Amino acid sequence: MSGTGAATVRAKSVRRAGAALRAAALCLGLMAAGAVAQAAPLVLTPEGMVQMAVTLLDRGEPAQAERFADALLQQNPKDATALILKARAQRDMAAYPQSRATARLAWTGATLPRERYGAAMAMAQALASDGQRLRAQLWLRRAIDAAPTETARAVAVRDLRYVRNRSRLSLRLDFSVRPSSNVNGGTSERVIDFLGLPLTIAPDSRALSGGVVQAAATAQYRLAESAAAKTDLRFGLIQREVWLSSAAKAAAPMARAGNYRLSGYEIGLDRAVKLPALQGEATAALTFGHNRFGGSPMSDYARVDLGLSRQLAPRLTVEFGLTAERQRRLDAPNRSANILGASAGLTRQLDGGDRVGVTLDLRDTRSRADSIDHRAISADLTWTKAEPVRGIGLSAGMGLAARDYDRAALSPDGRQDVTLRAEANLALQELDRMGFMPVLSVRAERTRSNIALHRAQSLGLGLSIRSKF
């Protein structure tokens, strides 16, 4: 980075630190009503010392500010306000370990929301300045939770986004619980016609009710970044557990929830390049992964994804995608497959701020196994409301998918499936904690097929945790 660029970054950092400091001080009631006139006599009351320390920090004189904070702490070693000021001064003097220790003392002794907010902000700034941006994000979320005013909350949210964008390492956690009428993807039919004869479906092949618990984690590390491009290393884990209802256990005594357990991991390399001439961005991703099902190895896979997004108008964005994947099945080699896909989507922001999106997806899956080899086309429509309704964020979507299998064991004409699905989500924004909120969802899906064995339907409710920012 050039000297001019470094100076610009430092200037921005100083301005942000100063703005955050003033906001926290305002919440603590520390800012003086006006500037302290140099000629005015200094009244060393506790309130006066607090005001003077804030003024000195704002002037860039942390050593002098720390002296006033120490004087306050001599009177009351547990004074949260004085500890916050001392932590800020230590941070400004690059004494990051000491600043963190002091901020933690302030957090431990804080009794009021404004004190907890100030302590959390001081800790976050000390961590971020020391390069520990992932931990800083946690403390900024604590500041969001403790913010005594909307203005203070907005400052913490702004700083969270800034630190997250500057961090080389980012971590995303997803968790959901979903009761469902069909946790195993079984058929809705009990008896099918096979060569003119009735064939009873095995109980564990029919739809079984119960629930699904899923947890996933994705970590990304920024390998390189410039004004025009960025490169990330990505690692992901997923674990899905199933439980069966009492009715399902009675209907299918041989079924075991562990038979439907899914786990997997993947590692990938992501590249994104801005295209100013097109007002868009090009992306490329290379991914390698492994899946286990029912406790046994199921597949290895390698995938390449290419994407292009472009802003056609101020409120209209178009996206295109291409994908190529090789799946190597470890449980049944003949079920290995090569997959090619293409997609296109449009997102439109309406006059009221709501967003509507439509996506078209094509897939060509080639395999020696009749049940895997097929062509598919799907269309999805999504809607997201801009503003919450009585504290509830609303979004919904519906999709239609068709699959065509050239060969099928139960039909000389092959197999044709059509699936209709719909989903609605309610984000309970007023119940957020540290910037995380619960999201309730309901999802319905129905598959029609020319082969009765593959007809299925499911209805499920879901509870997940999502970040607001």
JSON list of C-alpha atoms in Angstrom, two decimals, residues 36-250:
[
{"chain": "A", "resi": 36, "resn": "VAL", "atom": "CA", "xyz": [-14.14, 23.61, 27.69]},
{"chain": "A", "resi": 37, "resn": "ALA", "atom": "CA", "xyz": [-12.67, 27.07, 27.51]},
{"chain": "A", "resi": 38, "resn": "GLN", "atom": "CA", "xyz": [-8.95, 27.02, 28.19]},
{"chain": "A", "resi": 39, "resn": "ALA", "atom": "CA", "xyz": [-9.15, 30.15, 30.28]},
{"chain": "A", "resi": 40, "resn": "ALA", "atom": "CA", "xyz": [-11.94, 28.83, 32.52]},
{"chain": "A", "resi": 41, "resn": "PRO", "atom": "CA", "xyz": [-10.93, 27.47, 35.94]},
{"chain": "A", "resi": 42, "resn": "LEU", "atom": "CA", "xyz": [-10.94, 23.67, 36.19]},
{"chain": "A", "resi": 43, "resn": "VAL", "atom": "CA", "xyz": [-13.37, 22.32, 38.79]},
{"chain": "A", "resi": 44, "resn": "LEU", "atom": "CA", "xyz": [-12.15, 18.86, 39.80]},
{"chain": "A", "resi": 45, "resn": "THR", "atom": "CA", "xyz": [-15.51, 17.36, 40.64]},
{"chain": "A", "resi": 46, "resn": "PRO", "atom": "CA", "xyz": [-16.07, 13.76, 39.46]},
{"chain": "A", "resi": 47, "resn": "GLU", "atom": "CA", "xyz": [-18.35, 15.05, 36.70]},
{"chain": "A", "resi": 48, "resn": "GLY", "atom": "CA", "xyz": [-15.74, 17.61, 35.67]},
{"chain": "A", "resi": 49, "resn": "MET", "atom": "CA", "xyz": [-13.00, 14.98, 35.54]},
{"chain": "A", "resi": 50, "resn": "VAL", "atom": "CA", "xyz": [-15.20, 12.75, 33.37]},
{"chain": "A", "resi": 51, "resn": "GLN", "atom": "CA", "xyz": [-15.90, 15.61, 30.98]},
{"chain": "A", "resi": 52, "resn": "MET", "atom": "CA", "xyz": [-12.24, 16.54, 30.84]},
{"chain": "A", "resi": 53, "resn": "ALA", "atom": "CA", "xyz": [-11.19, 12.95, 30.09]},
{"chain": "A", "resi": 54, "resn": "VAL", "atom": "CA", "xyz": [-13.68, 12.75, 27.23]},
{"chain": "A", "resi": 55, "resn": "THR", "atom": "CA", "xyz": [-12.45, 16.06, 25.83]},
{"chain": "A", "resi": 56, "resn": "LEU", "atom": "CA", "xyz": [-8.83, 14.92, 26.01]},
{"chain": "A", "resi": 57, "resn": "LEU", "atom": "CA", "xyz": [-9.64, 11.65, 24.25]},
{"chain": "A", "resi": 58, "resn": "ASP", "atom": "CA", "xyz": [-11.42, 13.58, 21.54]},
{"chain": "A", "resi": 59, "resn": "ARG", "atom": "CA", "xyz": [-8.36, 15.82, 21.17]},
{"chain": "A", "resi": 60, "resn": "GLY", "atom": "CA", "xyz": [-6.06, 12.82, 20.80]},
{"chain": "A", "resi": 61, "resn": "GLU", "atom": "CA", "xyz": [-4.38, 13.10, 24.22]},
{"chain": "A", "resi": 62, "resn": "PRO", "atom": "CA", "xyz": [-4.98, 9.62, 25.73]},
{"chain": "A", "resi": 63, "resn": "ALA", "atom": "CA", "xyz": [-2.15, 9.79, 28.29]},
{"chain": "A", "resi": 64, "resn": "GLN", "atom": "CA", "xyz": [-3.67, 12.87, 29.91]},
{"chain": "A", "resi": 65, "resn": "ALA", "atom": "CA", "xyz": [-7.15, 11.32, 29.73]},
{"chain": "A", "resi": 66, "resn": "GLU", "atom": "CA", "xyz": [-5.91, 8.19, 31.52]},
{"chain": "A", "resi": 67, "resn": "ARG", "atom": "CA", "xyz": [-4.70, 10.34, 34.43]},
{"chain": "A", "resi": 68, "resn": "PHE", "atom": "CA", "xyz": [-8.19, 11.70, 34.98]},
{"chain": "A", "resi": 69, "resn": "ALA", "atom": "CA", "xyz": [-9.64, 8.17, 34.74]},
{"chain": "A", "resi": 70, "resn": "ASP", "atom": "CA", "xyz": [-7.09, 6.94, 37.32]},
{"chain": "A", "resi": 71, "resn": "ALA", "atom": "CA", "xyz": [-8.03, 9.79, 39.64]},
{"chain": "A", "resi": 72, "resn": "LEU", "atom": "CA", "xyz": [-11.67, 8.72, 39.43]},
{"chain": "A", "resi": 73, "resn": "LEU", "atom": "CA", "xyz": [-10.72, 5.09, 40.10]},
{"chain": "A", "resi": 74, "resn": "GLN", "atom": "CA", "xyz": [-8.83, 6.10, 43.23]},
{"chain": "A", "resi": 75, "resn": "GLN", "atom": "CA", "xyz": [-12.15, 7.31, 44.60]},
{"chain": "A", "resi": 76, "resn": "ASN", "atom": "CA", "xyz": [-14.10, 4.25, 43.35]},
{"chain": "A", "resi": 77, "resn": "PRO", "atom": "CA", "xyz": [-12.15, 1.32, 41.81]},
{"chain": "A", "resi": 78, "resn": "LYS", "atom": "CA", "xyz": [-15.40, -0.12, 40.41]},
{"chain": "A", "resi": 79, "resn": "ASP", "atom": "CA", "xyz": [-16.51, 3.05, 38.63]},
{"chain": "A", "resi": 80, "resn": "ALA", "atom": "CA", "xyz": [-17.67, 1.65, 35.26]},
{"chain": "A", "resi": 81, "resn": "THR", "atom": "CA", "xyz": [-17.51, 5.05, 33.55]},
{"chain": "A", "resi": 82, "resn": "ALA", "atom": "CA", "xyz": [-13.92, 5.61, 34.65]},
{"chain": "A", "resi": 83, "resn": "LEU", "atom": "CA", "xyz": [-12.94, 2.09, 33.58]},
{"chain": "A", "resi": 84, "resn": "ILE", "atom": "CA", "xyz": [-14.45, 2.67, 30.13]},
{"chain": "A", "resi": 85, "resn": "LEU", "atom": "CA", "xyz": [-12.52, 5.92, 29.75]},
{"chain": "A", "resi": 86, "resn": "LYS", "atom": "CA", "xyz": [-9.30, 4.23, 30.89]},
{"chain": "A", "resi": 87, "resn": "ALA", "atom": "CA", "xyz": [-9.83, 1.36, 28.42]},
{"chain": "A", "resi": 88, "resn": "ARG", "atom": "CA", "xyz": [-10.35, 3.87, 25.60]},
{"chain": "A", "resi": 89, "resn": "ALA", "atom": "CA", "xyz": [-7.19, 5.74, 26.55]},
{"chain": "A", "resi": 90, "resn": "GLN", "atom": "CA", "xyz": [-5.16, 2.53, 26.69]},
{"chain": "A", "resi": 91, "resn": "ARG", "atom": "CA", "xyz": [-6.49, 1.51, 23.28]},
{"chain": "A", "resi": 92, "resn": "ASP", "atom": "CA", "xyz": [-5.49, 4.87, 21.81]},
{"chain": "A", "resi": 93, "resn": "MET", "atom": "CA", "xyz": [-1.97, 4.33, 23.19]},
{"chain": "A", "resi": 94, "resn": "ALA", "atom": "CA", "xyz": [-1.82, 0.85, 21.55]},
{"chain": "A", "resi": 95, "resn": "ALA", "atom": "CA", "xyz": [-1.80, -0.88, 24.96]},
{"chain": "A", "resi": 96, "resn": "TYR", "atom": "CA", "xyz": [-4.27, -3.44, 23.67]},
{"chain": "A", "resi": 97, "resn": "PRO", "atom": "CA", "xyz": [-3.93, -6.22, 26.31]},
{"chain": "A", "resi": 98, "resn": "GLN", "atom": "CA", "xyz": [-4.30, -3.66, 29.11]},
{"chain": "A", "resi": 99, "resn": "SER", "atom": "CA", "xyz": [-7.25, -2.06, 27.33]},
{"chain": "A", "resi": 100, "resn": "ARG", "atom": "CA", "xyz": [-9.02, -5.41, 27.04]},
{"chain": "A", "resi": 101, "resn": "ALA", "atom": "CA", "xyz": [-8.44, -6.19, 30.72]},
{"chain": "A", "resi": 102, "resn": "THR", "atom": "CA", "xyz": [-9.80, -2.79, 31.76]},
{"chain": "A", "resi": 103, "resn": "ALA", "atom": "CA", "xyz": [-12.82, -3.08, 29.45]},
{"chain": "A", "resi": 104, "resn": "ARG", "atom": "CA", "xyz": [-13.61, -6.50, 30.92]},
{"chain": "A", "resi": 105, "resn": "LEU", "atom": "CA", "xyz": [-13.56, -5.02, 34.42]},
{"chain": "A", "resi": 106, "resn": "ALA", "atom": "CA", "xyz": [-15.97, -2.34, 33.22]},
{"chain": "A", "resi": 107, "resn": "TRP", "atom": "CA", "xyz": [-18.24, -4.99, 31.68]},
{"chain": "A", "resi": 108, "resn": "THR", "atom": "CA", "xyz": [-18.21, -7.07, 34.86]},
{"chain": "A", "resi": 109, "resn": "GLY", "atom": "CA", "xyz": [-19.05, -4.09, 37.06]},
{"chain": "A", "resi": 110, "resn": "ALA", "atom": "CA", "xyz": [-21.57, -2.43, 34.73]},
{"chain": "A", "resi": 111, "resn": "THR", "atom": "CA", "xyz": [-25.11, -2.26, 36.09]},
{"chain": "A", "resi": 112, "resn": "LEU", "atom": "CA", "xyz": [-26.82, 0.07, 33.62]},
{"chain": "A", "resi": 113, "resn": "PRO", "atom": "CA", "xyz": [-27.43, -0.52, 29.88]},
{"chain": "A", "resi": 114, "resn": "ARG", "atom": "CA", "xyz": [-25.37, 2.55, 28.95]},
{"chain": "A", "resi": 115, "resn": "GLU", "atom": "CA", "xyz": [-22.45, 1.21, 31.01]},
{"chain": "A", "resi": 116, "resn": "ARG", "atom": "CA", "xyz": [-22.66, -2.25, 29.42]},
{"chain": "A", "resi": 117, "resn": "TYR", "atom": "CA", "xyz": [-22.85, -0.60, 26.01]},
{"chain": "A", "resi": 118, "resn": "GLY", "atom": "CA", "xyz": [-19.78, 1.56, 26.65]},
{"chain": "A", "resi": 119, "resn": "ALA", "atom": "CA", "xyz": [-17.80, -1.38, 28.05]},
{"chain": "A", "resi": 120, "resn": "ALA", "atom": "CA", "xyz": [-18.69, -3.62, 25.09]},
{"chain": "A", "resi": 121, "resn": "MET", "atom": "CA", "xyz": [-17.76, -0.90, 22.60]},
{"chain": "A", "resi": 122, "resn": "ALA", "atom": "CA", "xyz": [-14.43, -0.32, 24.38]},
{"chain": "A", "resi": 123, "resn": "MET", "atom": "CA", "xyz": [-13.64, -4.04, 24.32]},
{"chain": "A", "resi": 124, "resn": "ALA", "atom": "CA", "xyz": [-14.60, -4.33, 20.63]},
{"chain": "A", "resi": 125, "resn": "GLN", "atom": "CA", "xyz": [-12.38, -1.40, 19.67]},
{"chain": "A", "resi": 126, "resn": "ALA", "atom": "CA", "xyz": [-9.43, -2.82, 21.60]},
{"chain": "A", "resi": 127, "resn": "LEU", "atom": "CA", "xyz": [-9.84, -6.20, 19.90]},
{"chain": "A", "resi": 128, "resn": "ALA", "atom": "CA", "xyz": [-10.32, -4.75, 16.42]},
{"chain": "A", "resi": 129, "resn": "SER", "atom": "CA", "xyz": [-7.30, -2.46, 16.76]},
{"chain": "A", "resi": 130, "resn": "ASP", "atom": "CA", "xyz": [-5.24, -5.50, 17.80]},
{"chain": "A", "resi": 131, "resn": "GLY", "atom": "CA", "xyz": [-6.35, -7.44, 14.70]},
{"chain": "A", "resi": 132, "resn": "GLN", "atom": "CA", "xyz": [-8.76, -9.75, 16.57]},
{"chain": "A", "resi": 133, "resn": "ARG", "atom": "CA", "xyz": [-11.74, -8.81, 14.43]},
{"chain": "A", "resi": 134, "resn": "LEU", "atom": "CA", "xyz": [-13.72, -12.03, 14.88]},
{"chain": "A", "resi": 135, "resn": "ARG", "atom": "CA", "xyz": [-13.83, -11.56, 18.66]},
{"chain": "A", "resi": 136, "resn": "ALA", "atom": "CA", "xyz": [-14.55, -7.87, 18.13]},
{"chain": "A", "resi": 137, "resn": "GLN", "atom": "CA", "xyz": [-17.72, -8.81, 16.24]},
{"chain": "A", "resi": 138, "resn": "LEU", "atom": "CA", "xyz": [-18.97, -10.77, 19.26]},
{"chain": "A", "resi": 139, "resn": "TRP", "atom": "CA", "xyz": [-18.50, -7.75, 21.52]},
{"chain": "A", "resi": 140, "resn": "LEU", "atom": "CA", "xyz": [-20.16, -5.44, 19.02]},
{"chain": "A", "resi": 141, "resn": "ARG", "atom": "CA", "xyz": [-23.15, -7.76, 19.07]},
{"chain": "A", "resi": 142, "resn": "ARG", "atom": "CA", "xyz": [-23.16, -7.44, 22.86]},
{"chain": "A", "resi": 143, "resn": "ALA", "atom": "CA", "xyz": [-23.10, -3.68, 22.42]},
{"chain": "A", "resi": 144, "resn": "ILE", "atom": "CA", "xyz": [-26.08, -3.92, 20.06]},
{"chain": "A", "resi": 145, "resn": "ASP", "atom": "CA", "xyz": [-27.94, -5.91, 22.69]},
{"chain": "A", "resi": 146, "resn": "ALA", "atom": "CA", "xyz": [-27.15, -3.40, 25.45]},
{"chain": "A", "resi": 147, "resn": "ALA", "atom": "CA", "xyz": [-27.62, -0.19, 23.44]},
{"chain": "A", "resi": 148, "resn": "PRO", "atom": "CA", "xyz": [-29.73, 2.25, 25.48]},
{"chain": "A", "resi": 149, "resn": "THR", "atom": "CA", "xyz": [-30.93, 4.23, 22.44]},
{"chain": "A", "resi": 150, "resn": "GLU", "atom": "CA", "xyz": [-31.58, 3.63, 18.75]},
{"chain": "A", "resi": 151, "resn": "THR", "atom": "CA", "xyz": [-28.74, 6.02, 17.91]},
{"chain": "A", "resi": 152, "resn": "ALA", "atom": "CA", "xyz": [-26.30, 4.00, 20.00]},
{"chain": "A", "resi": 153, "resn": "ARG", "atom": "CA", "xyz": [-27.57, 0.79, 18.42]},
{"chain": "A", "resi": 154, "resn": "ALA", "atom": "CA", "xyz": [-27.06, 2.22, 14.93]},
{"chain": "A", "resi": 155, "resn": "VAL", "atom": "CA", "xyz": [-23.45, 3.09, 15.79]},
{"chain": "A", "resi": 156, "resn": "ALA", "atom": "CA", "xyz": [-22.77, -0.48, 16.97]},
{"chain": "A", "resi": 157, "resn": "VAL", "atom": "CA", "xyz": [-24.43, -1.96, 13.88]},
{"chain": "A", "resi": 158, "resn": "ARG", "atom": "CA", "xyz": [-22.37, 0.31, 11.64]},
{"chain": "A", "resi": 159, "resn": "ASP", "atom": "CA", "xyz": [-19.16, -0.71, 13.40]},
{"chain": "A", "resi": 160, "resn": "LEU", "atom": "CA", "xyz": [-20.12, -4.39, 13.20]},
{"chain": "A", "resi": 161, "resn": "ARG", "atom": "CA", "xyz": [-20.50, -4.18, 9.43]},
{"chain": "A", "resi": 162, "resn": "TYR", "atom": "CA", "xyz": [-17.25, -2.26, 9.11]},
{"chain": "A", "resi": 163, "resn": "VAL", "atom": "CA", "xyz": [-15.26, -4.75, 11.20]},
{"chain": "A", "resi": 164, "resn": "ARG", "atom": "CA", "xyz": [-16.84, -7.73, 9.42]},
{"chain": "A", "resi": 165, "resn": "ASN", "atom": "CA", "xyz": [-15.91, -6.31, 6.02]},
{"chain": "A", "resi": 166, "resn": "ARG", "atom": "CA", "xyz": [-12.35, -5.65, 7.19]},
{"chain": "A", "resi": 167, "resn": "SER", "atom": "CA", "xyz": [-11.87, -9.05, 8.82]},
{"chain": "A", "resi": 168, "resn": "ARG", "atom": "CA", "xyz": [-9.86, -11.71, 7.01]},
{"chain": "A", "resi": 169, "resn": "LEU", "atom": "CA", "xyz": [-11.69, -14.45, 8.89]},
{"chain": "A", "resi": 170, "resn": "SER", "atom": "CA", "xyz": [-15.47, -14.70, 8.97]},
{"chain": "A", "resi": 171, "resn": "LEU", "atom": "CA", "xyz": [-17.66, -17.36, 10.55]},
{"chain": "A", "resi": 172, "resn": "ARG", "atom": "CA", "xyz": [-21.29, -18.13, 9.82]},
{"chain": "A", "resi": 173, "resn": "LEU", "atom": "CA", "xyz": [-23.40, -20.46, 11.97]},
{"chain": "A", "resi": 174, "resn": "ASP", "atom": "CA", "xyz": [-26.82, -21.78, 10.98]},
{"chain": "A", "resi": 175, "resn": "PHE", "atom": "CA", "xyz": [-29.20, -23.78, 13.14]},
{"chain": "A", "resi": 176, "resn": "SER", "atom": "CA", "xyz": [-32.73, -24.97, 12.47]},
{"chain": "A", "resi": 177, "resn": "VAL", "atom": "CA", "xyz": [-35.37, -27.30, 13.89]},
{"chain": "A", "resi": 178, "resn": "ARG", "atom": "CA", "xyz": [-38.08, -28.49, 11.51]},
{"chain": "A", "resi": 179, "resn": "PRO", "atom": "CA", "xyz": [-40.95, -30.84, 12.39]},
{"chain": "A", "resi": 180, "resn": "SER", "atom": "CA", "xyz": [-42.18, -32.53, 9.21]},
{"chain": "A", "resi": 181, "resn": "SER", "atom": "CA", "xyz": [-44.73, -35.02, 7.98]},
{"chain": "A", "resi": 182, "resn": "ASN", "atom": "CA", "xyz": [-42.06, -36.63, 5.76]},
{"chain": "A", "resi": 183, "resn": "VAL", "atom": "CA", "xyz": [-38.56, -36.68, 7.24]},
{"chain": "A", "resi": 184, "resn": "ASN", "atom": "CA", "xyz": [-37.33, -39.58, 5.10]},
{"chain": "A", "resi": 185, "resn": "GLY", "atom": "CA", "xyz": [-38.57, -38.42, 1.68]},
{"chain": "A", "resi": 186, "resn": "GLY", "atom": "CA", "xyz": [-40.84, -41.45, 1.46]},
{"chain": "A", "resi": 187, "resn": "THR", "atom": "CA", "xyz": [-43.78, -42.04, -0.84]},
{"chain": "A", "resi": 188, "resn": "SER", "atom": "CA", "xyz": [-47.31, -41.02, 0.07]},
{"chain": "A", "resi": 189, "resn": "GLU", "atom": "CA", "xyz": [-48.69, -44.24, -1.48]},
{"chain": "A", "resi": 190, "resn": "ARG", "atom": "CA", "xyz": [-49.32, -47.44, 0.45]},
{"chain": "A", "resi": 191, "resn": "VAL", "atom": "CA", "xyz": [-50.06, -49.72, -2.50]},
{"chain": "A", "resi": 192, "resn": "ILE", "atom": "CA", "xyz": [-48.92, -49.35, -6.11]},
{"chain": "A", "resi": 193, "resn": "ASP", "atom": "CA", "xyz": [-49.74, -51.22, -9.30]},
{"chain": "A", "resi": 194, "resn": "PHE", "atom": "CA", "xyz": [-46.83, -53.35, -10.55]},
{"chain": "A", "resi": 195, "resn": "LEU", "atom": "CA", "xyz": [-47.44, -55.18, -13.84]},
{"chain": "A", "resi": 196, "resn": "GLY", "atom": "CA", "xyz": [-51.13, -55.30, -13.04]},
{"chain": "A", "resi": 197, "resn": "LEU", "atom": "CA", "xyz": [-50.59, -56.62, -9.53]},
{"chain": "A", "resi": 198, "resn": "PRO", "atom": "CA", "xyz": [-51.00, -54.67, -6.28]},
{"chain": "A", "resi": 199, "resn": "LEU", "atom": "CA", "xyz": [-47.69, -54.16, -4.51]},
{"chain": "A", "resi": 200, "resn": "THR", "atom": "CA", "xyz": [-47.60, -53.06, -0.86]},
{"chain": "A", "resi": 201, "resn": "ILE", "atom": "CA", "xyz": [-44.92, -50.50, -0.09]},
{"chain": "A", "resi": 202, "resn": "ALA", "atom": "CA", "xyz": [-42.56, -51.33, 2.78]},
{"chain": "A", "resi": 203, "resn": "PRO", "atom": "CA", "xyz": [-43.40, -49.25, 5.88]},
{"chain": "A", "resi": 204, "resn": "ASP", "atom": "CA", "xyz": [-39.98, -47.58, 6.05]},
{"chain": "A", "resi": 205, "resn": "SER", "atom": "CA", "xyz": [-40.29, -46.50, 2.39]},
{"chain": "A", "resi": 206, "resn": "ARG", "atom": "CA", "xyz": [-43.47, -44.58, 3.12]},
{"chain": "A", "resi": 207, "resn": "ALA", "atom": "CA", "xyz": [-43.51, -41.02, 4.45]},
{"chain": "A", "resi": 208, "resn": "LEU", "atom": "CA", "xyz": [-42.59, -40.99, 8.14]},
{"chain": "A", "resi": 209, "resn": "SER", "atom": "CA", "xyz": [-43.36, -38.06, 10.40]},
{"chain": "A", "resi": 210, "resn": "GLY", "atom": "CA", "xyz": [-40.94, -36.59, 12.91]},
{"chain": "A", "resi": 211, "resn": "GLY", "atom": "CA", "xyz": [-38.47, -33.76, 12.79]},
{"chain": "A", "resi": 212, "resn": "VAL", "atom": "CA", "xyz": [-35.11, -32.62, 11.49]},
{"chain": "A", "resi": 213, "resn": "VAL", "atom": "CA", "xyz": [-32.42, -30.76, 13.43]},
{"chain": "A", "resi": 214, "resn": "GLN", "atom": "CA", "xyz": [-29.69, -29.23, 11.30]},
{"chain": "A", "resi": 215, "resn": "ALA", "atom": "CA", "xyz": [-26.55, -27.31, 12.20]},
{"chain": "A", "resi": 216, "resn": "ALA", "atom": "CA", "xyz": [-24.04, -25.87, 9.76]},
{"chain": "A", "resi": 217, "resn": "ALA", "atom": "CA", "xyz": [-20.90, -23.78, 10.01]},
{"chain": "A", "resi": 218, "resn": "THR", "atom": "CA", "xyz": [-19.00, -21.97, 7.28]},
{"chain": "A", "resi": 219, "resn": "ALA", "atom": "CA", "xyz": [-15.63, -20.30, 7.79]},
{"chain": "A", "resi": 220, "resn": "GLN", "atom": "CA", "xyz": [-14.02, -18.03, 5.20]},
{"chain": "A", "resi": 221, "resn": "TYR", "atom": "CA", "xyz": [-10.49, -16.67, 5.21]},
{"chain": "A", "resi": 222, "resn": "ARG", "atom": "CA", "xyz": [-9.57, -13.75, 2.96]},
{"chain": "A", "resi": 223, "resn": "LEU", "atom": "CA", "xyz": [-6.39, -14.74, 1.10]},
{"chain": "A", "resi": 224, "resn": "ALA", "atom": "CA", "xyz": [-6.11, -11.60, -1.01]},
{"chain": "A", "resi": 225, "resn": "GLU", "atom": "CA", "xyz": [-8.07, -8.42, -1.57]},
{"chain": "A", "resi": 226, "resn": "SER", "atom": "CA", "xyz": [-7.82, -5.31, -3.69]},
{"chain": "A", "resi": 227, "resn": "ALA", "atom": "CA", "xyz": [-10.20, -2.58, -4.74]},
{"chain": "A", "resi": 228, "resn": "ALA", "atom": "CA", "xyz": [-11.29, -4.71, -7.71]},
{"chain": "A", "resi": 229, "resn": "ALA", "atom": "CA", "xyz": [-11.11, -8.32, -6.51]},
{"chain": "A", "resi": 230, "resn": "LYS", "atom": "CA", "xyz": [-11.00, -10.68, -3.54]},
{"chain": "A", "resi": 231, "resn": "THR", "atom": "CA", "xyz": [-10.06, -14.32, -3.00]},
{"chain": "A", "resi": 232, "resn": "ASP", "atom": "CA", "xyz": [-11.38, -16.44, -0.11]},
{"chain": "A", "resi": 233, "resn": "LEU", "atom": "CA", "xyz": [-10.62, -19.89, 1.24]},
{"chain": "A", "resi": 234, "resn": "ARG", "atom": "CA", "xyz": [-13.82, -21.55, 2.46]},
{"chain": "A", "resi": 235, "resn": "PHE", "atom": "CA", "xyz": [-14.50, -24.50, 4.77]},
{"chain": "A", "resi": 236, "resn": "GLY", "atom": "CA", "xyz": [-17.93, -25.82, 5.70]},
{"chain": "A", "resi": 237, "resn": "LEU", "atom": "CA", "xyz": [-19.48, -28.45, 7.97]},
{"chain": "A", "resi": 238, "resn": "ILE", "atom": "CA", "xyz": [-23.04, -29.73, 8.12]},
{"chain": "A", "resi": 239, "resn": "GLN", "atom": "CA", "xyz": [-24.79, -32.16, 10.47]},
{"chain": "A", "resi": 240, "resn": "ARG", "atom": "CA", "xyz": [-28.42, -33.22, 10.14]},
{"chain": "A", "resi": 241, "resn": "GLU", "atom": "CA", "xyz": [-30.18, -35.41, 12.68]},
{"chain": "A", "resi": 242, "resn": "VAL", "atom": "CA", "xyz": [-33.67, -36.89, 12.36]},
{"chain": "A", "resi": 243, "resn": "TRP", "atom": "CA", "xyz": [-36.13, -38.00, 15.00]},
{"chain": "A", "resi": 244, "resn": "LEU", "atom": "CA", "xyz": [-39.18, -40.16, 14.36]},
{"chain": "A", "resi": 245, "resn": "SER", "atom": "CA", "xyz": [-42.58, -39.56, 15.89]},
{"chain": "A", "resi": 246, "resn": "SER", "atom": "CA", "xyz": [-44.37, -42.20, 17.94]},
{"chain": "A", "resi": 247, "resn": "ALA", "atom": "CA", "xyz": [-46.74, -42.77, 15.03]},
{"chain": "A", "resi": 248, "resn": "ALA", "atom": "CA", "xyz": [-43.81, -43.31, 12.65]},
{"chain": "A", "resi": 249, "resn": "LYS", "atom": "CA", "xyz": [-42.16, -45.77, 15.03]},
{"chain": "A", "resi": 250, "resn": "ALA", "atom": "CA", "xyz": [-45.41, -47.71, 15.33]}
]
